[in-house]
Structures are given as C-alpha cells and as structure tokens.
Coordinates of C-alpha atoms and ligand atoms in Angstrom, one line a residue:
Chain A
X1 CA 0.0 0.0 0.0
X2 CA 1.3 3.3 -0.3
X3 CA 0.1 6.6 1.0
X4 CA 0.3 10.2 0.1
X5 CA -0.6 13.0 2.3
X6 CA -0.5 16.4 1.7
X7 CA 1.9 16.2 -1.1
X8 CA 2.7 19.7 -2.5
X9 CA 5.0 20.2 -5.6
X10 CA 6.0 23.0 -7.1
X11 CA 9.3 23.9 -9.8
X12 CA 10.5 27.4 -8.7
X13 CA 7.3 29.7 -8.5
X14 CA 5.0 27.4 -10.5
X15 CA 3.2 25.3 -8.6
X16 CA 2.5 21.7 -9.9
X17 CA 0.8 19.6 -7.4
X18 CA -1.6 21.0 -4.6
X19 CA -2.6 19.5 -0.9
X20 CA -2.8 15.8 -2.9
X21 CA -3.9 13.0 -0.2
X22 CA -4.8 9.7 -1.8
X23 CA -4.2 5.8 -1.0
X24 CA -3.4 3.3 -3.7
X25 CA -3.9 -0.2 -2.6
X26 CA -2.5 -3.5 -3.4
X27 CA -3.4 -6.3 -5.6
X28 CA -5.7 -3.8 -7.8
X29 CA -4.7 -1.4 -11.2
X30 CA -5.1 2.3 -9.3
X31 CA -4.8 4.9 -12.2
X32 CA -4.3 8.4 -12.2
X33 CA -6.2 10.0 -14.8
X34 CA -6.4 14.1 -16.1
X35 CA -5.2 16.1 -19.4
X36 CA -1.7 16.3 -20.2
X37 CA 0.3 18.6 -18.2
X38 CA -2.0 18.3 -15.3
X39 CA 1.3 16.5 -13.4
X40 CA 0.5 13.2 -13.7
X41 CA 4.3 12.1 -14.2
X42 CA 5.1 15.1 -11.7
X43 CA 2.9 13.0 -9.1
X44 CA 4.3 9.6 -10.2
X45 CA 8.0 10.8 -9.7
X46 CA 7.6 12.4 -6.8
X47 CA 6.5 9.3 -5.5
X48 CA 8.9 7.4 -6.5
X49 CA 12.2 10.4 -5.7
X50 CA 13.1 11.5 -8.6
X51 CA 11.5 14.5 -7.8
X52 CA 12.5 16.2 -4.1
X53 CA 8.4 17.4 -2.8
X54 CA 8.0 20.6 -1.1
X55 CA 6.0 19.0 1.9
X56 CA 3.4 16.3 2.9
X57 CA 4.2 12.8 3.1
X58 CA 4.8 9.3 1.2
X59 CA 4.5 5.8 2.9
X60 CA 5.3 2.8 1.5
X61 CA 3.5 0.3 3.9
X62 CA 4.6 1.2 7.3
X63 CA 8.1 3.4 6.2
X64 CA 8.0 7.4 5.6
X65 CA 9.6 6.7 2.1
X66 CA 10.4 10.9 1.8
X67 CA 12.3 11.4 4.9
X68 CA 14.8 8.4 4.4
X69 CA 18.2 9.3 3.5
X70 CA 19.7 7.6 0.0
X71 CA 20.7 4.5 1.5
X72 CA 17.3 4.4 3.0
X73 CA 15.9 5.2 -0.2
X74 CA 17.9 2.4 -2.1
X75 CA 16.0 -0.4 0.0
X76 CA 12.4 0.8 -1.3
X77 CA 13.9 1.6 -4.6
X78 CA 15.0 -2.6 -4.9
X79 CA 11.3 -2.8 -4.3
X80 CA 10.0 -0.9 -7.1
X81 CA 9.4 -1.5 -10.5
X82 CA 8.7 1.8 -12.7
X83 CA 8.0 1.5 -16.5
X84 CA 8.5 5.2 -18.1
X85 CA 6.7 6.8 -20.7
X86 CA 8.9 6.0 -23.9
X87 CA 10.0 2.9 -22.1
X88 CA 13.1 4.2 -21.3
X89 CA 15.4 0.7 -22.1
X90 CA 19.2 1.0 -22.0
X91 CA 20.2 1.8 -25.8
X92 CA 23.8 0.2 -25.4
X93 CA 22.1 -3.1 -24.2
X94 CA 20.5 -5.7 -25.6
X95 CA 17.1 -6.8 -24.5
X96 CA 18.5 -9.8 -22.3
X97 CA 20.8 -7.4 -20.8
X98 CA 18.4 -4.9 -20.2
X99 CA 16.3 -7.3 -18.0
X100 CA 19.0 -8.7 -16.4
X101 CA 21.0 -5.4 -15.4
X102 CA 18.9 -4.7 -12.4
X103 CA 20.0 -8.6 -11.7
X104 CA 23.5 -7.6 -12.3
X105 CA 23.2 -4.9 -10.2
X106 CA 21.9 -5.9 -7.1
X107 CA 21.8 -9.9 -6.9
X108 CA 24.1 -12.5 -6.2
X109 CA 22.3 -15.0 -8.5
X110 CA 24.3 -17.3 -10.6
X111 CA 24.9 -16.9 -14.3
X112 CA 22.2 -19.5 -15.0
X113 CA 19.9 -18.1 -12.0
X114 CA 19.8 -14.9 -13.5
X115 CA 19.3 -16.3 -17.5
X116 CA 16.8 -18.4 -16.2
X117 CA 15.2 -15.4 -14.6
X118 CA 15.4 -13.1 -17.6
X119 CA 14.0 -15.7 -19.7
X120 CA 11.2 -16.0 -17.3
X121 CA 10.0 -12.4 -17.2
X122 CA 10.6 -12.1 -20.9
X123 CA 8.2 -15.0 -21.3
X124 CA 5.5 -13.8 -18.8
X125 CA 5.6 -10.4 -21.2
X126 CA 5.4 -12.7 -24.3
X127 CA 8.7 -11.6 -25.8
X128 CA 10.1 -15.2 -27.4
X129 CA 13.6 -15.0 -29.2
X130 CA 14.4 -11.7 -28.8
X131 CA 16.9 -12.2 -26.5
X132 CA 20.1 -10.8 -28.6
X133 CA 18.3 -7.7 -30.4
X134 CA 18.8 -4.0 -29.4
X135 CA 16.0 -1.6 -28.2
X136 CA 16.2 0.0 -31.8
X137 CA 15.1 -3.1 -33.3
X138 CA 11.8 -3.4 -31.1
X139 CA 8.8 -2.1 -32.1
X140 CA 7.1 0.1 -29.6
X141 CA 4.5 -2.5 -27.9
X142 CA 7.6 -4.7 -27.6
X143 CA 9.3 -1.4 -26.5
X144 CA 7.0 -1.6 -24.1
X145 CA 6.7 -5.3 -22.9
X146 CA 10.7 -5.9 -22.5
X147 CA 10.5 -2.4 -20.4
X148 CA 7.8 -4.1 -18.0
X149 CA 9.9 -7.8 -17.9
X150 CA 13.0 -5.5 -16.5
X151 CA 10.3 -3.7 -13.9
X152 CA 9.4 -6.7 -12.6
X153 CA 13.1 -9.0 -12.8
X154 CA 13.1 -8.4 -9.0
X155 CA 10.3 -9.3 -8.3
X156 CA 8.9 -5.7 -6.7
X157 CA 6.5 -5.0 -4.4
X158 CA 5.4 -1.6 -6.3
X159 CA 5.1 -1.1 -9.9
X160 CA 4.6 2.3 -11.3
X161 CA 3.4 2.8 -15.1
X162 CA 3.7 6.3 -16.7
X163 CA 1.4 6.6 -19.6
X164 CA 1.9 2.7 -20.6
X165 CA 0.4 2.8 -23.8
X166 CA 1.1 5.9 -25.1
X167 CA 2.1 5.8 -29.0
X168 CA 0.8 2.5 -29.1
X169 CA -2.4 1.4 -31.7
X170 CA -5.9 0.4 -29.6
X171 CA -5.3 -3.5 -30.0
X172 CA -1.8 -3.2 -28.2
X173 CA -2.4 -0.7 -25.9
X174 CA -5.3 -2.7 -24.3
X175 CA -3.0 -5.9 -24.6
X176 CA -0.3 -4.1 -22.5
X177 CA -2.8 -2.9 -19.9
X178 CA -4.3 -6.5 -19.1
X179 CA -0.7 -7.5 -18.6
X180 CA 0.1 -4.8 -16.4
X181 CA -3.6 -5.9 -14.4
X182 CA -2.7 -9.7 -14.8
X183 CA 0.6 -9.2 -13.0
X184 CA -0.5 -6.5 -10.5
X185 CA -3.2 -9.3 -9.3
X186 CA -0.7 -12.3 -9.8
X187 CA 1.9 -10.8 -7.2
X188 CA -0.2 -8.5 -5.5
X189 CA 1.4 -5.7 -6.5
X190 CA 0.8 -2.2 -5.5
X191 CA 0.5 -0.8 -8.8
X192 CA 0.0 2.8 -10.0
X193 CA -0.9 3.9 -13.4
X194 CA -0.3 7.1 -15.0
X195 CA -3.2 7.3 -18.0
X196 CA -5.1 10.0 -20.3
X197 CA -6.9 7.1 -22.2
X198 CA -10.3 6.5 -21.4
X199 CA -10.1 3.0 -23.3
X200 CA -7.4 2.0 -20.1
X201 CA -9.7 4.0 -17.9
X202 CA -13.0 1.6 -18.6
X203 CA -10.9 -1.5 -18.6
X204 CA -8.4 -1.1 -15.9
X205 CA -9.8 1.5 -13.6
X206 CA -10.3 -0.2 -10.5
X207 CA -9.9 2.6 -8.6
X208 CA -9.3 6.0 -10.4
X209 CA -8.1 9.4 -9.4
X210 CA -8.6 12.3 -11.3
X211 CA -6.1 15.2 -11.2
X212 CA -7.1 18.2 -12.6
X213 CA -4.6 21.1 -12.6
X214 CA -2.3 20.0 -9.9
X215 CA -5.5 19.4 -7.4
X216 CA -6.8 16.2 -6.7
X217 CA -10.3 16.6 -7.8
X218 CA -12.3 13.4 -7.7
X219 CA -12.0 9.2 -6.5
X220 CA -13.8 6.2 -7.7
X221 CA -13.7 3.9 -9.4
X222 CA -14.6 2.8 -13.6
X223 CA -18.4 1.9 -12.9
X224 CA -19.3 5.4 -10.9
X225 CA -16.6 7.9 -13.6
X226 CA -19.7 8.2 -16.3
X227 CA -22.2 9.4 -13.6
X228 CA -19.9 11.9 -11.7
X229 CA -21.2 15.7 -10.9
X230 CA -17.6 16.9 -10.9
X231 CA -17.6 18.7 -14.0
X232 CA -14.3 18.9 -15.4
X233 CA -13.8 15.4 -14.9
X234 CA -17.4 15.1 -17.2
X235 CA -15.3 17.2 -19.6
X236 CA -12.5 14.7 -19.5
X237 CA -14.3 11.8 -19.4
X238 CA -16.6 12.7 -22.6
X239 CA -14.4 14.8 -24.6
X240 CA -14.5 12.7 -27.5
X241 CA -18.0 13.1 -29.8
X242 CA -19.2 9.8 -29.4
X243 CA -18.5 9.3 -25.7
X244 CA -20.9 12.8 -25.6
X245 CA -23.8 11.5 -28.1
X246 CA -23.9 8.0 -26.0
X247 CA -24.1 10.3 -23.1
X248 CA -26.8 12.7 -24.3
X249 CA -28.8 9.8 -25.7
X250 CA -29.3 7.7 -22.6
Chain B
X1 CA 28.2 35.8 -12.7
X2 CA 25.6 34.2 -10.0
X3 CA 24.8 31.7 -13.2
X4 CA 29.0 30.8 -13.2
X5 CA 28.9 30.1 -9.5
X6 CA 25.5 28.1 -9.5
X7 CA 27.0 25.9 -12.5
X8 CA 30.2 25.7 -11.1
X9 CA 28.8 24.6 -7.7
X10 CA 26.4 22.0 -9.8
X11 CA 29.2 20.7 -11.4
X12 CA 31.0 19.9 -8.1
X13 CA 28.2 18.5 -6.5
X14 CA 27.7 15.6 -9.2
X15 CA 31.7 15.3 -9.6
X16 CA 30.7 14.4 -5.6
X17 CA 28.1 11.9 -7.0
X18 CA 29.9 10.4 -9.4
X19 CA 32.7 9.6 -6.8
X20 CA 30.9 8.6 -4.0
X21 CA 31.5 4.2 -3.4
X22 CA 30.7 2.7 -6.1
X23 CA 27.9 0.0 -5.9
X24 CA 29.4 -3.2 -7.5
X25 CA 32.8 -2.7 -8.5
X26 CA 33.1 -5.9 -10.6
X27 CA 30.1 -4.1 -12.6
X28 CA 31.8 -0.4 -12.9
X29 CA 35.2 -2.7 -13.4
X30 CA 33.6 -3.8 -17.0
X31 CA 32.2 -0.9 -17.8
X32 CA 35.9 0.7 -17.6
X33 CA 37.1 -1.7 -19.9
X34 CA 33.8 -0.6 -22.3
X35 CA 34.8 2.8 -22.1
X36 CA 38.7 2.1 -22.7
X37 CA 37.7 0.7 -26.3
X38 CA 35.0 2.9 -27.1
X39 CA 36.6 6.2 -25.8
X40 CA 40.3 5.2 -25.9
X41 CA 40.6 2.7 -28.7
X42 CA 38.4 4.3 -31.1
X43 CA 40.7 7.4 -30.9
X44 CA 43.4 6.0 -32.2
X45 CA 43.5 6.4 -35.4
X46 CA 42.2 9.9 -36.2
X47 CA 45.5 10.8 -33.0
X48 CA 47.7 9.0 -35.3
X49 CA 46.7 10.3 -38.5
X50 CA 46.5 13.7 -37.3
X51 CA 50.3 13.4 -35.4
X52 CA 52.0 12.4 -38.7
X53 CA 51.0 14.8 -40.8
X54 CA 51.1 17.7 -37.4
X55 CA 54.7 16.5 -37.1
X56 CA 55.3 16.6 -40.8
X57 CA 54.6 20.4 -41.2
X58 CA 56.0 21.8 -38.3
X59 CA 59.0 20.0 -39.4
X60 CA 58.6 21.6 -43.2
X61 CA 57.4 24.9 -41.3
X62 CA 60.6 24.9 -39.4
X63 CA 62.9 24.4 -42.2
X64 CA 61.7 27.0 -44.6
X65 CA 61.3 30.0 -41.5
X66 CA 65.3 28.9 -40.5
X67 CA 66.9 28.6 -44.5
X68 CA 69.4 30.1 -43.2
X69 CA 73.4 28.9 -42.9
X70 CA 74.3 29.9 -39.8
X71 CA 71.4 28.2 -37.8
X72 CA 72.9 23.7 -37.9
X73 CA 69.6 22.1 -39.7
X74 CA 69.8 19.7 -36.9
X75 CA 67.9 22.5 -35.3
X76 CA 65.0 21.3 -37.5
X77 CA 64.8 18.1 -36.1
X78 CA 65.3 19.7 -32.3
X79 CA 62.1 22.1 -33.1
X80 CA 60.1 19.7 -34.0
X81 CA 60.3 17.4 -31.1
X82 CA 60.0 19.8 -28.8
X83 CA 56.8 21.8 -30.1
X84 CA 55.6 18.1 -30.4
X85 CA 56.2 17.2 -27.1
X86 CA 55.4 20.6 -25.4
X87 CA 52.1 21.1 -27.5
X88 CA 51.4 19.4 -29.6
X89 CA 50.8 15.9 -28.4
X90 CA 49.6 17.1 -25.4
X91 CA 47.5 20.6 -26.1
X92 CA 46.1 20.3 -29.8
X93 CA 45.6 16.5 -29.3
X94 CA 43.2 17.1 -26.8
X95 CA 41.6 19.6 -28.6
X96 CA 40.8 17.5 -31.0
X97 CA 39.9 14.9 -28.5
X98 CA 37.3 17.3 -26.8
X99 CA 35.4 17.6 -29.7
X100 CA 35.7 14.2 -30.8
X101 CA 34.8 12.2 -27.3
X102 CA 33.5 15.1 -25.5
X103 CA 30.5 15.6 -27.8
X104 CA 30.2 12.1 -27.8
X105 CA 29.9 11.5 -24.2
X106 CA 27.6 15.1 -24.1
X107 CA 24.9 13.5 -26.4
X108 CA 24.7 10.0 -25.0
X109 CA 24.6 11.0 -21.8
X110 CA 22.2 13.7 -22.7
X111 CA 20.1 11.2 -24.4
X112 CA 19.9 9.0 -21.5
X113 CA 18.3 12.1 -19.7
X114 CA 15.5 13.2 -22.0
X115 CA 14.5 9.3 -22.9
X116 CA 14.5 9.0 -19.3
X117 CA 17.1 6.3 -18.8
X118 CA 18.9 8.1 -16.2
X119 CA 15.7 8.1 -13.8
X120 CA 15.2 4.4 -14.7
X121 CA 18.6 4.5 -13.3
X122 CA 17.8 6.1 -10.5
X123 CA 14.5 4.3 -9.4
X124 CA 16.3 1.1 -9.7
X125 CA 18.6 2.5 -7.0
X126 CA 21.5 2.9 -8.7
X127 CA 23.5 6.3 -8.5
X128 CA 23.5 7.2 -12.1
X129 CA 26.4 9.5 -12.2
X130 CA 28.8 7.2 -10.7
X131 CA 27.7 4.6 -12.8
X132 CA 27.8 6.3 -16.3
X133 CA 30.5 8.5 -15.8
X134 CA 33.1 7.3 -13.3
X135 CA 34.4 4.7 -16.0
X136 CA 34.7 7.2 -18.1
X137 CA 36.8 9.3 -16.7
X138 CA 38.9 6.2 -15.4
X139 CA 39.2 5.4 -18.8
X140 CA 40.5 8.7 -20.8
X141 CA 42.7 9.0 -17.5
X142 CA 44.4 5.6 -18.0
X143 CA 44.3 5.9 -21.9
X144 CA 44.9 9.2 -22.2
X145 CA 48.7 9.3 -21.4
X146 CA 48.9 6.2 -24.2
X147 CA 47.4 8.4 -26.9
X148 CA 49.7 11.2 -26.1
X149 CA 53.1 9.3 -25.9
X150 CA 52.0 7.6 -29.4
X151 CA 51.4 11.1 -30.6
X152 CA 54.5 11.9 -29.6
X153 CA 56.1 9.2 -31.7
X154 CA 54.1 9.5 -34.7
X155 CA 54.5 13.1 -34.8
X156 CA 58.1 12.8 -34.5
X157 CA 58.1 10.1 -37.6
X158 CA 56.4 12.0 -39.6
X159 CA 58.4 15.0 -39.2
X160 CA 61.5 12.8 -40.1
X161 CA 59.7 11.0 -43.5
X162 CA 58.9 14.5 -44.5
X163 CA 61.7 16.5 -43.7
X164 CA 64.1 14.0 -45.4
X165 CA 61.8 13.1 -48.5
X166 CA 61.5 16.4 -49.2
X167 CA 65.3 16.9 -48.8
X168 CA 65.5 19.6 -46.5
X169 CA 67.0 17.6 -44.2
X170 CA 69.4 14.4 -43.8
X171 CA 68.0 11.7 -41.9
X172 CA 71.4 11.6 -39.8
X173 CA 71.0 15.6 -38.9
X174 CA 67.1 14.8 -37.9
X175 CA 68.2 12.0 -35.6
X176 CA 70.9 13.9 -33.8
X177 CA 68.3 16.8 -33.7
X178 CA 65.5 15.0 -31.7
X179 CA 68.6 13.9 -29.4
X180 CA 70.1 17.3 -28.9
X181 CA 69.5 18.5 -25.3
X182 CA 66.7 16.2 -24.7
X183 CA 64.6 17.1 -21.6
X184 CA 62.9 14.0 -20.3
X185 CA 61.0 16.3 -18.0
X186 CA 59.2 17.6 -20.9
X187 CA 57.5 14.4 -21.8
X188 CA 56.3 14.5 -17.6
X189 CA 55.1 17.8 -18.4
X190 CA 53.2 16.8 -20.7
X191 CA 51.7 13.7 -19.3
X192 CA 50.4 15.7 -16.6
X193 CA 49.0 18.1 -19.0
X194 CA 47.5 15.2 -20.6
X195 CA 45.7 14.1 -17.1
X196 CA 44.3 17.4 -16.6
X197 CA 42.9 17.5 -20.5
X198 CA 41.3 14.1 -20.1
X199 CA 39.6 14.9 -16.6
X200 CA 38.3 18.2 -18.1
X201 CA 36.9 16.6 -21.3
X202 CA 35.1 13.8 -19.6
X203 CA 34.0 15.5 -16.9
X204 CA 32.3 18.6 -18.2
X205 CA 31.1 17.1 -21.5
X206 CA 29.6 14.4 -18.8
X207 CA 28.0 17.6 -16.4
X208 CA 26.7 19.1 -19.7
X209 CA 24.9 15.9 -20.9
X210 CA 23.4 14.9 -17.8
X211 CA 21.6 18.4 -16.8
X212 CA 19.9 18.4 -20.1
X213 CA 16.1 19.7 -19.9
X214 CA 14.0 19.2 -22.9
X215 CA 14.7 16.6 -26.3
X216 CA 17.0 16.3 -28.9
X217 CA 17.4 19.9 -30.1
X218 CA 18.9 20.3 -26.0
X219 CA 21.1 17.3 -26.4
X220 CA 22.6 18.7 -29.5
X221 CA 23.2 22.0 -28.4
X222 CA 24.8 20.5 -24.9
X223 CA 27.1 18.8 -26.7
X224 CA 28.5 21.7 -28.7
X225 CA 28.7 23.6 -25.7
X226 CA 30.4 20.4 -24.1
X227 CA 33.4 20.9 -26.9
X228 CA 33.0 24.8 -26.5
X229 CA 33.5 24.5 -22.9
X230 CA 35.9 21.9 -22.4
X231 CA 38.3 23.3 -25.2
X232 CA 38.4 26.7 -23.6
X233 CA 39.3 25.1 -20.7
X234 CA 42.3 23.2 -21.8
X235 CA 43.6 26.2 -23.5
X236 CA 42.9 28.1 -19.9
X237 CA 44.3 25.3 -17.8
X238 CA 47.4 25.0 -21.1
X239 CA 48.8 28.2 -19.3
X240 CA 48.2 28.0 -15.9
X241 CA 49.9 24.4 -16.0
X242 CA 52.9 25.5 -17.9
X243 CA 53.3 28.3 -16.0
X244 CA 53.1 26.2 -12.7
X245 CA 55.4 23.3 -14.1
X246 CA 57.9 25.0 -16.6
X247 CA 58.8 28.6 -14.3
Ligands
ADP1 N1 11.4 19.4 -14.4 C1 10.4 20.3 -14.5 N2 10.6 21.6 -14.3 C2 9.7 22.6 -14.4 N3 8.4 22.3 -14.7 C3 8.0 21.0 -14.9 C4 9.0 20.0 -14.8 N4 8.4 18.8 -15.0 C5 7.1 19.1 -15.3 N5 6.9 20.4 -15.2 C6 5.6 21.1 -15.3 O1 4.6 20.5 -14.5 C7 3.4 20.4 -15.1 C8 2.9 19.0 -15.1 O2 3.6 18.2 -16.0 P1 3.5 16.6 -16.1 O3 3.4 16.0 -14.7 O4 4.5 16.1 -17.0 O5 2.1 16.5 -16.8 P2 1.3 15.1 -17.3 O6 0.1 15.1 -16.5 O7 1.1 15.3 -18.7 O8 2.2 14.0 -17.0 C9 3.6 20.9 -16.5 O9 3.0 22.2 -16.5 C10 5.0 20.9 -16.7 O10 5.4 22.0 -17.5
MG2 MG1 3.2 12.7 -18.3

C-alpha cells in the first residue's frame, strides 16, 4: 500500500501539485487520470524520488519513504518496479541485458539463475527469441513489454506505469494494460498507473483518481466515472463526440 | 556571474556523486574496460593520422622559417620534437579529443536524460552519475597518457619522412636533432598536461549531458557547448599548468 498526504510540488514559482492526499492499494490497477500537463508524471515521480516534494508525506507500507536518506531510499527503490513513458530501455544493451542489469546490479544470482530469470519475465511479457536484439530493433509494444519484464526482474513490491500505452495502436495498448492488471493481481502488487486514455480507464480503472490542474479533484472507481457531478472530470471523461452523443442519448 | 557560480557549484556536486563508493565494483570494473575501447581505442587512429601529418609540417614549417646557414639544420629536427612534445601531443591533441569524445559523451549521456534512462537508473537505485560517468573518466585518464606518448612518436616520424623526402634535411641531422639537449622532463610535463585534458573533457562534456532539460534539439546544443567549454578550458588550464610546471 502506499500513501500520500498532503503532497505539495512546485518547480520554482510554478506550482504543480496541490494538498494531494490519496491511498493506492495492493493487488488492484489504481490509475491516475487528467489532461496532459495536469502533473500526472510530476505525481508519479515524486513518489517514487526522482523528484525532491516541497512538503506532505509518502508511505510505502509502514516506512515514511520521503524522509529516508539515499541509502534508505535504495531499499524501497529494490522494491519498485517503474516502467517510463517512452519505455526508457538502456540503448547500449541488448534486451537480455536490459532485464538482467537490475539482476546484475543488485543480486548474487548465478549466471544460470539470472538467465533463467530473464527468460522467465521475458516470457511472462510474451517476448520469445528476442533475446540478442537491441532496443532500436523493437517495435514500440515490444518497447513496451521488454520495459515491464526488466520492472518486474526483481520481483517488486510496487510497480509504477507512466502513460503505458502511449504511441501505441488500440489492440496493443489494451494488450499491455491487461498484462500490467494480470501481474498487478498475480503478485499482489501495489500498482500505479499514469493514463489519459479512457479506453485504459473503462478497462483497468479499478480505482481512479482524477487530477485536474495539480488538485486532486475526484476518487472512484470505472463503474461510478460516467455518472460523476464533478464537472471537469465530465469534460474529460466525454471529450471525444461519441463518448458525448452516447451520453446525451441515454 | 551568479549563473558561473550556481554551474560551477552543480558541477561539483555531481563530480561528488559520481565519486561517491561505487555499488558493485566488478560491474563499474567492466564498464571501464567498455569505455577504454569505445573512448580510448576508437581514438586512435584519427590521433595518429593527425600526429603524422602535425609533425610533418612543423617539421617543413621549421625548415623553410630557418633557410638560413648559420642556424645547424639539426635545429629542425630539435624544433620539431620539442613543439611536439610541449604542445602538440599534449595541447592540440586534446583539442581534437574534446570535440571528438567530448561531444560524444555530451549527447549519449544527454540522451539517456531526455529518454528517461537516467531516472530508470535512478528508481532502480543505482547512482546514475557514478555509474555512467566514473568509468569514463577512469578510462580517458588511464588511456589518455597512451594516446599522447603515441602522438609523440608519430609526430616525430612524420616530421622525419617528411623532412628527409622532401630533402631539407638528412636523416642523420634529424636523428641527432631530436637527441640534442633532450629534456625528459618535458615528456612528464606533458603527461600531466594530458591528465588534466582528459579529466576536463570527460567531466564537463559528462556535467553538460546529464543536466539536459527538454529533447534532442537540447542534447545537441549540450554537446556543442560540451566541446566549447571543455576546449576553452584546456587552453585556460594550457597556461596555468605550464606556467606552474615550466617557471
Ligand atoms: N522538471 C520540470 N521543471 C519545471 N516544470 C516542470 C518539470 N516537469 C514538469 N513540469 C511542469 O509540470 C506540469 C505537469 O507536468 P506533467 O506532470 O509532466 O504532466 P502530465 O500530466 O502530462 O504527465 C507541466 O506544466 C510541466 O510544464
Ligand atoms: Mg506525463
């Protein structure tokens, strides 16, 4: 489980995040939803430290993750898988190598412990002989999929998705989100998921937040979003013309 | 002038980062021996090209300024070691270095920032600037010194082929030229020179790469200010050192 309270983030005199408090549970896909530039990713990394927050408060569990120093910091961090917004694999390294680095890094597996593990999470992802090739050689859905095998080579305890199917088509985009939910309920993960896609919203949103210039404006979850009074998340949710005919007609 | 102290204190700070214990050693260990190839290695040829022909016209250049009988023409061969070895080999060499592997290591460190490798780096738990850039600067400091003695031997060859094909010189008054009063400090000198070059190159090209804000268009313009700045370095830190070491 982790917890925010009172989180307040702002980059010199503009203010990005206001007063957010929210929970996001284990075992479930909890999204954060709003327009780009609302600071979605500024919320996500904050959580995680790449970005230092101006005040309030982030628990993982039971530990006060924003007041640890960087060796405290590096424990959580073992415990967290993040896959970034253009997936963010190591150019230099292949796609084995890119899985197996955080192996490399911070196991003491054997050679054939940690092959057998790479090939493991590459399977679980569905990514079958590409073992040898280089990021460039992906396309972006396996981009994607090779980025979420190295998020979860350790095994984490916390996964965090920034926009997970962004430049993807509709048919992969929803593929990749029912992985991400298939392994967040498999391991009971405590998994956080950055979106502006309603598609991911209906399917995934088990429970939803909806951040609306920096302010945290509404909660629920997918089956109560279409029936909200809030009214810039009625914007949101039924920006496109069809979503607002299907509305107007029932 | 705030902005100079502000960038100079960020550039401490990660230099602070980047030596601070490394995680697994066996991990940075092989990533030094990358960088030595890809860095070192990979310079070795455009070093030795540019030495030969560098020695060959300072040795030309010297003879036609000195066509004169009462100056030995073993003076030739004397002149060109020396501006070889003084400058040469040491200063020019890694000019040419700072805008071959400094904008190299600007842009694919800068790239790792705006793809967002470097905070994949960083949630992992891995401290990014040790891990990308202490190798490298291990690397061009052990190599470094290699590149510049082979400079140094190169030039002086190709000063000798051209000087004596072109007949303005005998190969015997050449020889006893780069003999003549030799200095072994001088090659020190310039080894430390050398050090110094290599650690600025790698080190601010690095700092410029990895505070890049934006996309590509940023990357490219921090790596021509990573050969802007580094070179007007060397040639600042050029007099400082040989007014410290040669006074
Ligand atoms: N490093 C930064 N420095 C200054 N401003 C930033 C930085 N990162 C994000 N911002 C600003 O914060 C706001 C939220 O951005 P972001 O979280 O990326 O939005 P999104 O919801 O699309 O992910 C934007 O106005 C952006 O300009
Ligand atoms: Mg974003």
């Amino acid at each position: 489980m982790i917890r925010v309270n009172n989180l307040n983030k702002s980059f010199g005199d503009a203010r990005v995040l206001t007063d957010i408090t929210v929970t996001f549970e284990p075992g479930i896909t909890n999204l954060i939803i709003g327009r780009s530039g609302s600071g979605k990713t500024v919320l996500l990394k904050s959580i995680v430290g790449l970005h230092d927050i101006d005040s309030g408060e982030i628990w993982y569990d039971d530990v006060l993750f924003n007041k640890l120093d960087f060796e405290g910091k590096k424990k959580i961090r073992r415990e967290i898988g993040m896959l970034f917004q253009g997936s963010a694999l190591f150019d230099s390294l292949t796609v084995e190598q890119n899985v197996r680095f955080p192996l490399d890094m911070f196991t003491e597996m054997t050679q054939e412990e940690k092959i057998d593990r790479v090939n493991f999470c590459l399977k679980r992802v569905n990514i079958i002989n590409a073992n040898k090739l280089f990021p460039s050689e992906l396309s972006g859905g396996m981009k994607k999929r090779v980025a979420i095998a190295r998020a979860i080579s350790l095994n984490p305890k916390y996964l965090f998705c920034d926009e997970p199917n962004s430049g993807l088509d509709p048919i992969t985009a929803i593929l990749i989100d029912e992985l991400i939910k298939e392994i967040t309920e498999e391991y009971q993960m405590t998994t956080i998921i950055n979106t502006h896609d309603m598609n991911s919203v209906m399917k995934i949103g088990e429970k939803i937040v909806f951040i609306h210039e920096g302010l945290k404006c509404w909660e629920g979850s997918k089956n109560e979003i279409l029936n909200t009074d809030c009214s810039t998340l009625n914007d949101f949710v039924f920006a496109n013309a069809l979503a607002k005919k299907l509305k107007s007609g029932s | 002038m705030l902005r100079i102290l502000e960038e100079l204190g960020r550039y401490f700070l990660l230099l602070k980062k980047v030596f601070s214990k490394p995680e697994k050693p066996s991990i940075y260990y092989k990533q030094t021996m990358q960088e030595l190839v890809y860095l070192g290695l990979n310079s070795v040829i455009i070093v030795a090209i540019i030495s030969f022909f560098m020695g060959a016209v300072i040795t030309l250049q010297t003879a036609y300024n000195t066509e004169n009988p009462i100056y030995p023409t073993y003076l030739i061969g004397l002149g060109c070691r020396d501006s070889i070895i003084l400058e040469f080999s040491s200063t020019i060499v890694a000019l040419i270095l700072a805008g071959k592997v400094g904008s190299n290591i600007a842009s694919e460190i800068g790239t790792m920032r705006v793809t967002e490798q470097i905070d994949a780096l960083e949630t992992m738990g891995v401290n990014s600037a040790s891990y990308l850039i202490l190798p490298k600067i291990i690397a061009t400091l052990l190599f470094n010194p290699f590149l510049t003695l082979m400079s140094i031997i190169i030039g002086i060859l190709g000063g000798w082929i051209a000087g004596t094909s072109a007949g303005v010189i005998t190969s015997e008054d050449f020889i006893y030229g780069i003999q003549y009063a030799f200095i072994p400090y001088y090659i020190t000198y310039s080894l430390i020179k050398t050090l110094f070059f290599a650690f600025i190159i790698t080190s601010v090209s690095a700092y410029q790469g990895y505070y890049v804000e934006g996309g590509s268009l940023e990357v490219g313009r921090a790596s021509t200010k990573a050969v802007v700045r580094s070179s007007l370095l060397i040639l600042l830190f050029n007099v400082i050192l040989t007014q410290l070491l040669l006074s």
